[in-house]
Short mmCIF file of C-alpha atoms in Angstrom, two decimals:
data_model
loop_
_atom_site.label_atom_id
_atom_site.label_comp_id
_atom_site.label_asym_id
_atom_site.label_seq_id
_atom_site.Cartn_x
_atom_site.Cartn_y
_atom_site.Cartn_z
CA UNK A 1 90.07 70.49 92.69
CA UNK A 2 89.43 73.98 92.97
CA UNK A 3 86.35 75.59 90.78
CA UNK A 4 86.78 79.69 90.29
CA UNK A 5 83.99 81.88 89.01
CA UNK A 6 85.42 85.17 89.16
CA UNK A 7 83.01 88.18 88.88
CA UNK A 8 84.89 90.18 86.07
CA UNK A 9 84.71 93.86 86.39
CA UNK A 10 81.61 95.47 85.21
CA UNK A 11 79.78 92.02 84.99
CA UNK A 12 77.76 90.32 87.40
CA UNK A 13 77.24 91.47 90.88
CA UNK A 14 80.19 93.56 90.83
CA UNK A 15 79.51 96.97 92.21
CA UNK A 16 77.84 98.66 90.02
CA UNK A 17 79.63 102.04 88.09
CA UNK A 18 79.20 104.52 85.57
CA UNK A 19 80.97 104.14 81.99
CA UNK A 20 80.89 108.10 81.68
CA UNK A 21 83.01 107.86 85.02
CA UNK A 22 84.74 104.53 85.01
CA UNK A 23 85.35 104.21 81.41
CA UNK A 24 84.60 100.54 79.26
CA UNK A 25 86.26 97.45 80.05
CA UNK A 26 87.92 95.67 76.83
CA UNK A 27 88.64 91.83 77.18
CA UNK A 28 92.51 92.59 77.57
CA UNK A 29 91.03 94.25 81.11
CA UNK A 30 89.54 90.95 81.90
CA UNK A 31 92.46 89.04 81.07
CA UNK A 32 94.70 90.81 83.17
CA UNK A 33 91.91 90.77 86.28
CA UNK A 34 92.20 86.73 85.47
CA UNK A 35 96.26 86.85 85.54
CA UNK A 36 96.24 88.51 88.72
CA UNK A 37 93.79 86.20 90.39
CA UNK A 38 95.38 82.85 89.07
CA UNK A 39 98.69 84.18 90.24
CA UNK A 40 97.08 84.79 93.98
CA UNK A 41 94.82 81.67 94.24
CA UNK A 42 97.28 78.89 92.20
CA UNK A 43 100.81 80.19 92.21
CA UNK A 44 101.88 76.87 91.63
CA UNK A 45 99.59 74.80 89.58
CA UNK A 46 98.64 74.85 85.95
CA UNK A 47 94.79 75.39 85.63
CA UNK A 48 91.86 74.85 82.98
CA UNK A 49 90.38 78.04 81.93
CA UNK A 50 86.54 77.43 80.99
CA UNK A 51 84.73 80.24 78.68
CA UNK A 52 81.15 80.72 77.84
CA UNK A 53 80.05 82.76 74.73
CA UNK A 54 81.32 86.19 74.28
CA UNK A 55 84.02 85.72 76.98
CA UNK A 56 85.90 83.38 74.87
CA UNK A 57 88.49 85.54 73.36
CA UNK A 58 89.25 86.05 77.18
CA UNK A 59 89.95 82.54 77.70
CA UNK A 60 92.05 82.23 74.75
CA UNK A 61 93.79 85.56 75.66
CA UNK A 62 94.58 84.33 79.02
CA UNK A 63 95.64 80.88 77.60
CA UNK A 64 98.02 82.67 75.22
CA UNK A 65 99.16 85.97 76.68
CA UNK A 66 103.00 86.39 78.05
CA UNK A 67 104.04 89.23 79.74
CA UNK A 68 106.64 90.08 82.16
CA UNK A 69 103.98 88.79 85.03
CA UNK A 70 102.40 86.09 82.86
CA UNK A 71 102.98 83.17 80.89
CA UNK A 72 99.78 81.85 79.51
CA UNK A 73 101.12 78.70 77.76
CA UNK A 74 102.58 77.83 80.66
CA UNK A 75 99.98 78.38 83.28
CA UNK A 76 96.73 77.32 81.07
CA UNK A 77 96.99 73.45 80.56
CA UNK A 78 93.89 73.60 78.78
CA UNK A 79 90.93 75.90 77.75
CA UNK A 80 87.36 74.86 77.32
CA UNK A 81 84.92 77.12 75.24
CA UNK A 82 81.27 76.85 75.02
CA UNK A 83 79.05 78.43 72.69
CA UNK A 84 81.48 80.53 71.61
CA UNK A 85 81.27 83.05 68.45
CA UNK A 86 82.10 82.22 65.28
CA UNK A 87 85.62 83.03 64.51
CA UNK A 88 85.17 86.01 62.07
CA UNK A 89 83.04 87.39 64.48
CA UNK A 90 86.18 87.64 66.99
CA UNK A 91 88.83 88.78 64.62
CA UNK A 92 86.93 91.47 62.99
CA UNK A 93 86.00 93.33 66.05
CA UNK A 94 83.35 95.64 67.04
CA UNK A 95 82.39 98.39 64.35
CA UNK A 96 83.21 101.97 66.27
CA UNK A 97 79.45 102.91 65.53
CA UNK A 98 78.22 100.06 67.40
CA UNK A 99 80.33 100.57 70.21
CA UNK A 100 79.35 104.32 70.59
CA UNK A 101 75.90 103.18 70.20
CA UNK A 102 76.13 100.61 73.09
CA UNK A 103 77.91 103.18 75.26
CA UNK A 104 75.56 105.79 74.70
CA UNK A 105 72.47 102.85 75.61
CA UNK A 106 74.57 101.72 78.69
CA UNK A 107 75.23 105.59 79.61
CA UNK A 108 71.58 106.53 79.65
CA UNK A 109 69.59 106.22 83.04
CA UNK A 110 67.60 103.29 81.65
CA UNK A 111 71.14 101.57 80.44
CA UNK A 112 72.46 102.12 84.28
CA UNK A 113 69.42 100.86 85.85
CA UNK A 114 68.68 98.17 83.50
CA UNK A 115 70.97 97.14 81.52
CA UNK A 116 74.42 96.49 83.24
CA UNK A 117 72.95 94.94 86.33
CA UNK A 118 71.84 92.20 83.24
CA UNK A 119 75.38 92.09 81.91
#
């Protein structure tokens, strides 16, 4: 069995980026990245998606999303979620003002130097 631990765009040890130039990433971006990875490394086997914390919506999206290139219910056999946000937190989204504040903080010089590397 394989264990694949991807470095999602804008997280972990991926190439640094400036959100003012490259934009922000949303869960659908990460879902599409994982779909591509799954198609490449395991085209014929079903998979188990494991997620921790705030990435729970990405695992759920991966397991349920269907498109011309992806059939989540057929490809993802199981979803394991550890320490997910509450349903209320996942379903209501983040208020626009909070997104704008986070963007400003992470776009600042200290945010780029310290904030993103910690994500």
